Amino acid sequence: MSPFACPLAMLLALPASLAAPASTPERAADPAPAPAVTIQAAPPAAEPVREPAAPAVPPAAAAPLAPGEFRWDADADAAPAADGPVLLAVSLPDQKLYAYRGAKLFAVSTVSTGKRGHATPTGAFPILEKRREHYSNLYNNAPMPFMQRLTWDGVALHAGKLPGYPASHGCVRLPHAFAERLFAVTRRGGMVVVTDRPIAELAARDARFRAAGATLPARVG
């Protein structure tokens, strides 16, 4: 901007004694021309940058569930493998497991993950082993029905008690009926994602979850 340029509003605010030159009764010679003043209007305010709205999580995924409750789309039992592999997402802050086939959310369940000092690890884990009947070799031969192993050092999905808060030694406990149904639709090598973020945040960042817009039935169990 020229050193003589100024916004229109500033120019109009000048006192009259400064806005116009004083008159002189006589003139010996033409004065030197005054520097030209360029008047520029204030530039229009820039449009605020708007972040795109985070996609909504399917209503059933966000609906509250009491400890031990789950929702399951019955159509998922007959879904062909061509619809895509089963992907499981466990959200530690939500204390829920979300099950997807391809881009379709077909089940949501409450869980109980690792308590303080025995945190459930985050990351992406393939299902290494599946056993309908299994007993812990670390914790007093504790039963772990419908066990789906995530790590060789003892972390797994399995049926267990759900008090409504993290209470396990690192495993992801599931309602018994849900664990049985889930066991029937997963395969060894299937992916399980454990995240320390709410599912709504994960949905906003990941295309696979953005695409999951199915609404689950209202029934529980």
JSON list of C-alpha atoms in Angstrom, two decimals, residues 3-193:
[
{"chain": "A", "resi": 3, "resn": "PRO", "atom": "CA", "xyz": [2.33, 5.57, 2.20]},
{"chain": "A", "resi": 4, "resn": "PHE", "atom": "CA", "xyz": [-0.44, 8.03, 1.26]},
{"chain": "A", "resi": 5, "resn": "ALA", "atom": "CA", "xyz": [-3.19, 5.48, 1.02]},
{"chain": "A", "resi": 6, "resn": "CYS", "atom": "CA", "xyz": [-5.73, 5.24, 3.84]},
{"chain": "A", "resi": 7, "resn": "PRO", "atom": "CA", "xyz": [-9.12, 3.65, 4.38]},
{"chain": "A", "resi": 8, "resn": "LEU", "atom": "CA", "xyz": [-12.11, 5.80, 3.52]},
{"chain": "A", "resi": 9, "resn": "ALA", "atom": "CA", "xyz": [-13.42, 5.75, 7.07]},
{"chain": "A", "resi": 10, "resn": "MET", "atom": "CA", "xyz": [-10.16, 7.15, 8.42]},
{"chain": "A", "resi": 11, "resn": "LEU", "atom": "CA", "xyz": [-10.16, 9.96, 5.88]},
{"chain": "A", "resi": 12, "resn": "LEU", "atom": "CA", "xyz": [-13.73, 10.98, 6.73]},
{"chain": "A", "resi": 13, "resn": "ALA", "atom": "CA", "xyz": [-12.81, 11.11, 10.42]},
{"chain": "A", "resi": 14, "resn": "LEU", "atom": "CA", "xyz": [-10.15, 13.79, 9.94]},
{"chain": "A", "resi": 15, "resn": "PRO", "atom": "CA", "xyz": [-10.97, 17.30, 11.37]},
{"chain": "A", "resi": 16, "resn": "ALA", "atom": "CA", "xyz": [-11.97, 19.89, 8.78]},
{"chain": "A", "resi": 17, "resn": "SER", "atom": "CA", "xyz": [-8.74, 21.83, 9.43]},
{"chain": "A", "resi": 18, "resn": "LEU", "atom": "CA", "xyz": [-6.79, 18.79, 8.25]},
{"chain": "A", "resi": 19, "resn": "ALA", "atom": "CA", "xyz": [-9.12, 17.57, 5.56]},
{"chain": "A", "resi": 20, "resn": "ALA", "atom": "CA", "xyz": [-8.82, 20.74, 3.40]},
{"chain": "A", "resi": 21, "resn": "PRO", "atom": "CA", "xyz": [-5.97, 23.27, 3.00]},
{"chain": "A", "resi": 22, "resn": "ALA", "atom": "CA", "xyz": [-6.38, 26.75, 4.55]},
{"chain": "A", "resi": 23, "resn": "SER", "atom": "CA", "xyz": [-7.21, 29.56, 2.07]},
{"chain": "A", "resi": 24, "resn": "THR", "atom": "CA", "xyz": [-4.58, 32.24, 1.37]},
{"chain": "A", "resi": 25, "resn": "PRO", "atom": "CA", "xyz": [-5.56, 35.85, 0.41]},
{"chain": "A", "resi": 26, "resn": "GLU", "atom": "CA", "xyz": [-2.95, 36.20, -2.27]},
{"chain": "A", "resi": 27, "resn": "ARG", "atom": "CA", "xyz": [-0.76, 33.98, -4.30]},
{"chain": "A", "resi": 28, "resn": "ALA", "atom": "CA", "xyz": [2.61, 34.94, -5.76]},
{"chain": "A", "resi": 29, "resn": "ALA", "atom": "CA", "xyz": [3.00, 31.80, -7.78]},
{"chain": "A", "resi": 30, "resn": "ASP", "atom": "CA", "xyz": [1.30, 28.52, -8.33]},
{"chain": "A", "resi": 31, "resn": "PRO", "atom": "CA", "xyz": [2.19, 26.26, -5.46]},
{"chain": "A", "resi": 32, "resn": "ALA", "atom": "CA", "xyz": [3.75, 22.91, -6.08]},
{"chain": "A", "resi": 33, "resn": "PRO", "atom": "CA", "xyz": [1.11, 20.28, -6.69]},
{"chain": "A", "resi": 34, "resn": "ALA", "atom": "CA", "xyz": [0.16, 18.39, -3.56]},
{"chain": "A", "resi": 35, "resn": "PRO", "atom": "CA", "xyz": [0.89, 14.66, -3.54]},
{"chain": "A", "resi": 36, "resn": "ALA", "atom": "CA", "xyz": [-2.01, 12.65, -4.82]},
{"chain": "A", "resi": 37, "resn": "VAL", "atom": "CA", "xyz": [-3.99, 10.84, -2.14]},
{"chain": "A", "resi": 38, "resn": "THR", "atom": "CA", "xyz": [-5.38, 7.49, -3.07]},
{"chain": "A", "resi": 39, "resn": "ILE", "atom": "CA", "xyz": [-8.54, 6.54, -1.19]},
{"chain": "A", "resi": 40, "resn": "GLN", "atom": "CA", "xyz": [-9.06, 2.86, -0.72]},
{"chain": "A", "resi": 41, "resn": "ALA", "atom": "CA", "xyz": [-12.03, 1.28, 0.92]},
{"chain": "A", "resi": 42, "resn": "ALA", "atom": "CA", "xyz": [-11.30, -1.23, 3.65]},
{"chain": "A", "resi": 43, "resn": "PRO", "atom": "CA", "xyz": [-10.91, -4.69, 2.12]},
{"chain": "A", "resi": 44, "resn": "PRO", "atom": "CA", "xyz": [-13.91, -6.95, 2.66]},
{"chain": "A", "resi": 45, "resn": "ALA", "atom": "CA", "xyz": [-13.60, -9.26, 5.61]},
{"chain": "A", "resi": 46, "resn": "ALA", "atom": "CA", "xyz": [-12.34, -12.67, 4.62]},
{"chain": "A", "resi": 47, "resn": "GLU", "atom": "CA", "xyz": [-14.85, -15.47, 4.75]},
{"chain": "A", "resi": 48, "resn": "PRO", "atom": "CA", "xyz": [-14.22, -17.54, 7.86]},
{"chain": "A", "resi": 49, "resn": "VAL", "atom": "CA", "xyz": [-12.80, -20.97, 7.18]},
{"chain": "A", "resi": 50, "resn": "ARG", "atom": "CA", "xyz": [-15.39, -23.52, 8.16]},
{"chain": "A", "resi": 51, "resn": "GLU", "atom": "CA", "xyz": [-14.32, -27.01, 9.08]},
{"chain": "A", "resi": 52, "resn": "PRO", "atom": "CA", "xyz": [-16.52, -29.65, 7.52]},
{"chain": "A", "resi": 53, "resn": "ALA", "atom": "CA", "xyz": [-19.00, -31.05, 9.98]},
{"chain": "A", "resi": 54, "resn": "ALA", "atom": "CA", "xyz": [-18.01, -34.40, 11.41]},
{"chain": "A", "resi": 55, "resn": "PRO", "atom": "CA", "xyz": [-20.21, -37.16, 10.05]},
{"chain": "A", "resi": 56, "resn": "ALA", "atom": "CA", "xyz": [-22.86, -38.38, 12.40]},
{"chain": "A", "resi": 57, "resn": "VAL", "atom": "CA", "xyz": [-22.33, -41.71, 14.07]},
{"chain": "A", "resi": 58, "resn": "PRO", "atom": "CA", "xyz": [-25.22, -44.08, 13.40]},
{"chain": "A", "resi": 59, "resn": "PRO", "atom": "CA", "xyz": [-27.90, -43.44, 16.06]},
{"chain": "A", "resi": 60, "resn": "ALA", "atom": "CA", "xyz": [-27.74, -46.97, 17.39]},
{"chain": "A", "resi": 61, "resn": "ALA", "atom": "CA", "xyz": [-24.00, -46.66, 17.88]},
{"chain": "A", "resi": 62, "resn": "ALA", "atom": "CA", "xyz": [-24.41, -43.57, 20.03]},
{"chain": "A", "resi": 63, "resn": "ALA", "atom": "CA", "xyz": [-27.44, -44.84, 21.97]},
{"chain": "A", "resi": 64, "resn": "PRO", "atom": "CA", "xyz": [-26.76, -45.68, 25.61]},
{"chain": "A", "resi": 65, "resn": "LEU", "atom": "CA", "xyz": [-26.49, -49.33, 26.60]},
{"chain": "A", "resi": 66, "resn": "ALA", "atom": "CA", "xyz": [-26.50, -50.72, 30.11]},
{"chain": "A", "resi": 67, "resn": "PRO", "atom": "CA", "xyz": [-23.59, -52.96, 31.08]},
{"chain": "A", "resi": 68, "resn": "GLY", "atom": "CA", "xyz": [-24.04, -56.35, 29.43]},
{"chain": "A", "resi": 69, "resn": "GLU", "atom": "CA", "xyz": [-26.37, -55.08, 26.70]},
{"chain": "A", "resi": 70, "resn": "PHE", "atom": "CA", "xyz": [-25.73, -55.14, 22.98]},
{"chain": "A", "resi": 71, "resn": "ARG", "atom": "CA", "xyz": [-27.46, -54.59, 19.65]},
{"chain": "A", "resi": 72, "resn": "TRP", "atom": "CA", "xyz": [-27.19, -56.93, 16.69]},
{"chain": "A", "resi": 73, "resn": "ASP", "atom": "CA", "xyz": [-28.63, -56.65, 13.19]},
{"chain": "A", "resi": 74, "resn": "ALA", "atom": "CA", "xyz": [-30.13, -60.07, 12.53]},
{"chain": "A", "resi": 75, "resn": "ASP", "atom": "CA", "xyz": [-29.48, -59.69, 8.79]},
{"chain": "A", "resi": 76, "resn": "ALA", "atom": "CA", "xyz": [-25.76, -59.87, 9.51]},
{"chain": "A", "resi": 77, "resn": "ASP", "atom": "CA", "xyz": [-26.00, -63.57, 10.32]},
{"chain": "A", "resi": 78, "resn": "ALA", "atom": "CA", "xyz": [-26.90, -64.35, 6.73]},
{"chain": "A", "resi": 79, "resn": "ALA", "atom": "CA", "xyz": [-24.67, -61.72, 5.10]},
{"chain": "A", "resi": 80, "resn": "PRO", "atom": "CA", "xyz": [-22.51, -63.19, 2.34]},
{"chain": "A", "resi": 81, "resn": "ALA", "atom": "CA", "xyz": [-18.75, -62.97, 2.61]},
{"chain": "A", "resi": 82, "resn": "ALA", "atom": "CA", "xyz": [-18.84, -60.89, -0.58]},
{"chain": "A", "resi": 83, "resn": "ASP", "atom": "CA", "xyz": [-20.18, -58.00, 1.51]},
{"chain": "A", "resi": 84, "resn": "GLY", "atom": "CA", "xyz": [-16.69, -57.62, 2.92]},
{"chain": "A", "resi": 85, "resn": "PRO", "atom": "CA", "xyz": [-14.58, -58.85, 5.83]},
{"chain": "A", "resi": 86, "resn": "VAL", "atom": "CA", "xyz": [-15.65, -58.31, 9.43]},
{"chain": "A", "resi": 87, "resn": "LEU", "atom": "CA", "xyz": [-13.82, -55.44, 11.13]},
{"chain": "A", "resi": 88, "resn": "LEU", "atom": "CA", "xyz": [-14.07, -54.92, 14.89]},
{"chain": "A", "resi": 89, "resn": "ALA", "atom": "CA", "xyz": [-13.38, -51.61, 16.62]},
{"chain": "A", "resi": 90, "resn": "VAL", "atom": "CA", "xyz": [-13.04, -51.38, 20.40]},
{"chain": "A", "resi": 91, "resn": "SER", "atom": "CA", "xyz": [-13.25, -47.86, 21.86]},
{"chain": "A", "resi": 92, "resn": "LEU", "atom": "CA", "xyz": [-11.71, -47.68, 25.34]},
{"chain": "A", "resi": 93, "resn": "PRO", "atom": "CA", "xyz": [-13.42, -44.40, 26.37]},
{"chain": "A", "resi": 94, "resn": "ASP", "atom": "CA", "xyz": [-16.78, -45.61, 25.01]},
{"chain": "A", "resi": 95, "resn": "GLN", "atom": "CA", "xyz": [-16.34, -49.07, 26.57]},
{"chain": "A", "resi": 96, "resn": "LYS", "atom": "CA", "xyz": [-18.01, -50.47, 23.48]},
{"chain": "A", "resi": 97, "resn": "LEU", "atom": "CA", "xyz": [-17.19, -52.76, 20.59]},
{"chain": "A", "resi": 98, "resn": "TYR", "atom": "CA", "xyz": [-18.43, -51.86, 17.09]},
{"chain": "A", "resi": 99, "resn": "ALA", "atom": "CA", "xyz": [-18.66, -54.60, 14.45]},
{"chain": "A", "resi": 100, "resn": "TYR", "atom": "CA", "xyz": [-18.59, -53.80, 10.72]},
{"chain": "A", "resi": 101, "resn": "ARG", "atom": "CA", "xyz": [-18.91, -55.95, 7.65]},
{"chain": "A", "resi": 102, "resn": "GLY", "atom": "CA", "xyz": [-17.36, -53.96, 4.86]},
{"chain": "A", "resi": 103, "resn": "ALA", "atom": "CA", "xyz": [-18.78, -50.47, 5.41]},
{"chain": "A", "resi": 104, "resn": "LYS", "atom": "CA", "xyz": [-21.90, -51.56, 7.28]},
{"chain": "A", "resi": 105, "resn": "LEU", "atom": "CA", "xyz": [-22.16, -51.39, 11.05]},
{"chain": "A", "resi": 106, "resn": "PHE", "atom": "CA", "xyz": [-24.06, -54.48, 12.16]},
{"chain": "A", "resi": 107, "resn": "ALA", "atom": "CA", "xyz": [-23.50, -54.74, 15.92]},
{"chain": "A", "resi": 108, "resn": "VAL", "atom": "CA", "xyz": [-22.64, -52.66, 18.98]},
{"chain": "A", "resi": 109, "resn": "SER", "atom": "CA", "xyz": [-21.87, -54.11, 22.41]},
{"chain": "A", "resi": 110, "resn": "THR", "atom": "CA", "xyz": [-20.77, -52.95, 25.82]},
{"chain": "A", "resi": 111, "resn": "VAL", "atom": "CA", "xyz": [-17.39, -54.26, 26.93]},
{"chain": "A", "resi": 112, "resn": "SER", "atom": "CA", "xyz": [-15.06, -54.20, 29.92]},
{"chain": "A", "resi": 113, "resn": "THR", "atom": "CA", "xyz": [-11.41, -53.55, 29.09]},
{"chain": "A", "resi": 114, "resn": "GLY", "atom": "CA", "xyz": [-8.21, -53.50, 31.14]},
{"chain": "A", "resi": 115, "resn": "LYS", "atom": "CA", "xyz": [-8.20, -51.85, 34.54]},
{"chain": "A", "resi": 116, "resn": "ARG", "atom": "CA", "xyz": [-5.47, -49.56, 35.91]},
{"chain": "A", "resi": 117, "resn": "GLY", "atom": "CA", "xyz": [-2.13, -51.33, 35.74]},
{"chain": "A", "resi": 118, "resn": "HIS", "atom": "CA", "xyz": [-3.43, -53.81, 33.15]},
{"chain": "A", "resi": 119, "resn": "ALA", "atom": "CA", "xyz": [-4.42, -51.50, 30.30]},
{"chain": "A", "resi": 120, "resn": "THR", "atom": "CA", "xyz": [-5.70, -53.03, 27.08]},
{"chain": "A", "resi": 121, "resn": "PRO", "atom": "CA", "xyz": [-3.13, -52.16, 24.39]},
{"chain": "A", "resi": 122, "resn": "THR", "atom": "CA", "xyz": [-4.19, -49.96, 21.50]},
{"chain": "A", "resi": 123, "resn": "GLY", "atom": "CA", "xyz": [-3.46, -50.67, 17.87]},
{"chain": "A", "resi": 124, "resn": "ALA", "atom": "CA", "xyz": [-4.56, -52.96, 15.06]},
{"chain": "A", "resi": 125, "resn": "PHE", "atom": "CA", "xyz": [-4.48, -56.68, 15.86]},
{"chain": "A", "resi": 126, "resn": "PRO", "atom": "CA", "xyz": [-5.27, -59.70, 13.67]},
{"chain": "A", "resi": 127, "resn": "ILE", "atom": "CA", "xyz": [-7.21, -62.51, 15.32]},
{"chain": "A", "resi": 128, "resn": "LEU", "atom": "CA", "xyz": [-4.47, -65.04, 15.98]},
{"chain": "A", "resi": 129, "resn": "GLU", "atom": "CA", "xyz": [-6.46, -67.91, 17.45]},
{"chain": "A", "resi": 130, "resn": "LYS", "atom": "CA", "xyz": [-10.08, -68.87, 18.18]},
{"chain": "A", "resi": 131, "resn": "ARG", "atom": "CA", "xyz": [-11.25, -71.34, 20.83]},
{"chain": "A", "resi": 132, "resn": "ARG", "atom": "CA", "xyz": [-14.81, -71.85, 22.01]},
{"chain": "A", "resi": 133, "resn": "GLU", "atom": "CA", "xyz": [-13.54, -73.12, 25.37]},
{"chain": "A", "resi": 134, "resn": "HIS", "atom": "CA", "xyz": [-10.40, -71.68, 26.85]},
{"chain": "A", "resi": 135, "resn": "TYR", "atom": "CA", "xyz": [-8.94, -71.17, 30.32]},
{"chain": "A", "resi": 136, "resn": "SER", "atom": "CA", "xyz": [-6.38, -68.59, 31.34]},
{"chain": "A", "resi": 137, "resn": "ASN", "atom": "CA", "xyz": [-2.90, -69.91, 32.07]},
{"chain": "A", "resi": 138, "resn": "LEU", "atom": "CA", "xyz": [-2.05, -66.59, 33.75]},
{"chain": "A", "resi": 139, "resn": "TYR", "atom": "CA", "xyz": [-4.98, -65.94, 36.10]},
{"chain": "A", "resi": 140, "resn": "ASN", "atom": "CA", "xyz": [-6.03, -68.99, 38.11]},
{"chain": "A", "resi": 141, "resn": "ASN", "atom": "CA", "xyz": [-7.34, -70.98, 35.17]},
{"chain": "A", "resi": 142, "resn": "ALA", "atom": "CA", "xyz": [-10.16, -68.43, 34.72]},
{"chain": "A", "resi": 143, "resn": "PRO", "atom": "CA", "xyz": [-12.67, -69.41, 32.02]},
{"chain": "A", "resi": 144, "resn": "MET", "atom": "CA", "xyz": [-12.52, -67.41, 28.77]},
{"chain": "A", "resi": 145, "resn": "PRO", "atom": "CA", "xyz": [-15.44, -68.65, 26.64]},
{"chain": "A", "resi": 146, "resn": "PHE", "atom": "CA", "xyz": [-15.43, -67.86, 22.92]},
{"chain": "A", "resi": 147, "resn": "MET", "atom": "CA", "xyz": [-11.85, -66.65, 23.12]},
{"chain": "A", "resi": 148, "resn": "GLN", "atom": "CA", "xyz": [-10.39, -64.74, 20.16]},
{"chain": "A", "resi": 149, "resn": "ARG", "atom": "CA", "xyz": [-6.71, -64.09, 20.78]},
{"chain": "A", "resi": 150, "resn": "LEU", "atom": "CA", "xyz": [-5.22, -60.71, 19.84]},
{"chain": "A", "resi": 151, "resn": "THR", "atom": "CA", "xyz": [-1.69, -61.08, 21.29]},
{"chain": "A", "resi": 152, "resn": "TRP", "atom": "CA", "xyz": [0.40, -64.07, 22.28]},
{"chain": "A", "resi": 153, "resn": "ASP", "atom": "CA", "xyz": [0.99, -62.57, 25.74]},
{"chain": "A", "resi": 154, "resn": "GLY", "atom": "CA", "xyz": [-2.61, -62.99, 26.82]},
{"chain": "A", "resi": 155, "resn": "VAL", "atom": "CA", "xyz": [-4.87, -60.26, 25.38]},
{"chain": "A", "resi": 156, "resn": "ALA", "atom": "CA", "xyz": [-8.08, -61.58, 23.83]},
{"chain": "A", "resi": 157, "resn": "LEU", "atom": "CA", "xyz": [-11.76, -61.00, 23.24]},
{"chain": "A", "resi": 158, "resn": "HIS", "atom": "CA", "xyz": [-13.91, -63.34, 25.32]},
{"chain": "A", "resi": 159, "resn": "ALA", "atom": "CA", "xyz": [-17.13, -63.61, 27.30]},
{"chain": "A", "resi": 160, "resn": "GLY", "atom": "CA", "xyz": [-16.91, -62.34, 30.85]},
{"chain": "A", "resi": 161, "resn": "LYS", "atom": "CA", "xyz": [-18.30, -60.09, 33.58]},
{"chain": "A", "resi": 162, "resn": "LEU", "atom": "CA", "xyz": [-19.22, -56.53, 32.63]},
{"chain": "A", "resi": 163, "resn": "PRO", "atom": "CA", "xyz": [-19.49, -54.29, 35.69]},
{"chain": "A", "resi": 164, "resn": "GLY", "atom": "CA", "xyz": [-19.79, -51.11, 33.63]},
{"chain": "A", "resi": 165, "resn": "TYR", "atom": "CA", "xyz": [-16.15, -50.00, 33.81]},
{"chain": "A", "resi": 166, "resn": "PRO", "atom": "CA", "xyz": [-12.67, -51.32, 32.91]},
{"chain": "A", "resi": 167, "resn": "ALA", "atom": "CA", "xyz": [-12.06, -54.32, 35.15]},
{"chain": "A", "resi": 168, "resn": "SER", "atom": "CA", "xyz": [-10.10, -56.95, 33.22]},
{"chain": "A", "resi": 169, "resn": "HIS", "atom": "CA", "xyz": [-6.40, -57.84, 33.20]},
{"chain": "A", "resi": 170, "resn": "GLY", "atom": "CA", "xyz": [-6.09, -56.50, 29.65]},
{"chain": "A", "resi": 171, "resn": "CYS", "atom": "CA", "xyz": [-8.63, -58.59, 27.76]},
{"chain": "A", "resi": 172, "resn": "VAL", "atom": "CA", "xyz": [-11.81, -57.24, 26.21]},
{"chain": "A", "resi": 173, "resn": "ARG", "atom": "CA", "xyz": [-14.74, -58.84, 28.02]},
{"chain": "A", "resi": 174, "resn": "LEU", "atom": "CA", "xyz": [-17.99, -59.27, 26.10]},
{"chain": "A", "resi": 175, "resn": "PRO", "atom": "CA", "xyz": [-21.56, -60.26, 27.03]},
{"chain": "A", "resi": 176, "resn": "HIS", "atom": "CA", "xyz": [-21.81, -64.05, 26.76]},
{"chain": "A", "resi": 177, "resn": "ALA", "atom": "CA", "xyz": [-24.53, -64.11, 24.09]},
{"chain": "A", "resi": 178, "resn": "PHE", "atom": "CA", "xyz": [-22.74, -61.46, 22.06]},
{"chain": "A", "resi": 179, "resn": "ALA", "atom": "CA", "xyz": [-19.38, -63.26, 22.31]},
{"chain": "A", "resi": 180, "resn": "GLU", "atom": "CA", "xyz": [-21.01, -66.43, 20.96]},
{"chain": "A", "resi": 181, "resn": "ARG", "atom": "CA", "xyz": [-22.60, -64.66, 17.99]},
{"chain": "A", "resi": 182, "resn": "LEU", "atom": "CA", "xyz": [-19.45, -62.70, 17.24]},
{"chain": "A", "resi": 183, "resn": "PHE", "atom": "CA", "xyz": [-17.37, -65.89, 17.34]},
{"chain": "A", "resi": 184, "resn": "ALA", "atom": "CA", "xyz": [-19.56, -67.32, 14.58]},
{"chain": "A", "resi": 185, "resn": "VAL", "atom": "CA", "xyz": [-18.97, -64.46, 12.10]},
{"chain": "A", "resi": 186, "resn": "THR", "atom": "CA", "xyz": [-15.26, -63.71, 12.57]},
{"chain": "A", "resi": 187, "resn": "ARG", "atom": "CA", "xyz": [-12.31, -65.54, 11.05]},
{"chain": "A", "resi": 188, "resn": "ARG", "atom": "CA", "xyz": [-8.67, -65.97, 11.98]},
{"chain": "A", "resi": 189, "resn": "GLY", "atom": "CA", "xyz": [-6.72, -63.07, 10.51]},
{"chain": "A", "resi": 190, "resn": "GLY", "atom": "CA", "xyz": [-9.68, -60.71, 10.85]},
{"chain": "A", "resi": 191, "resn": "MET", "atom": "CA", "xyz": [-8.74, -57.22, 12.06]},
{"chain": "A", "resi": 192, "resn": "VAL", "atom": "CA", "xyz": [-9.53, -55.78, 15.49]},
{"chain": "A", "resi": 193, "resn": "VAL", "atom": "CA", "xyz": [-8.76, -52.09, 16.08]}
]
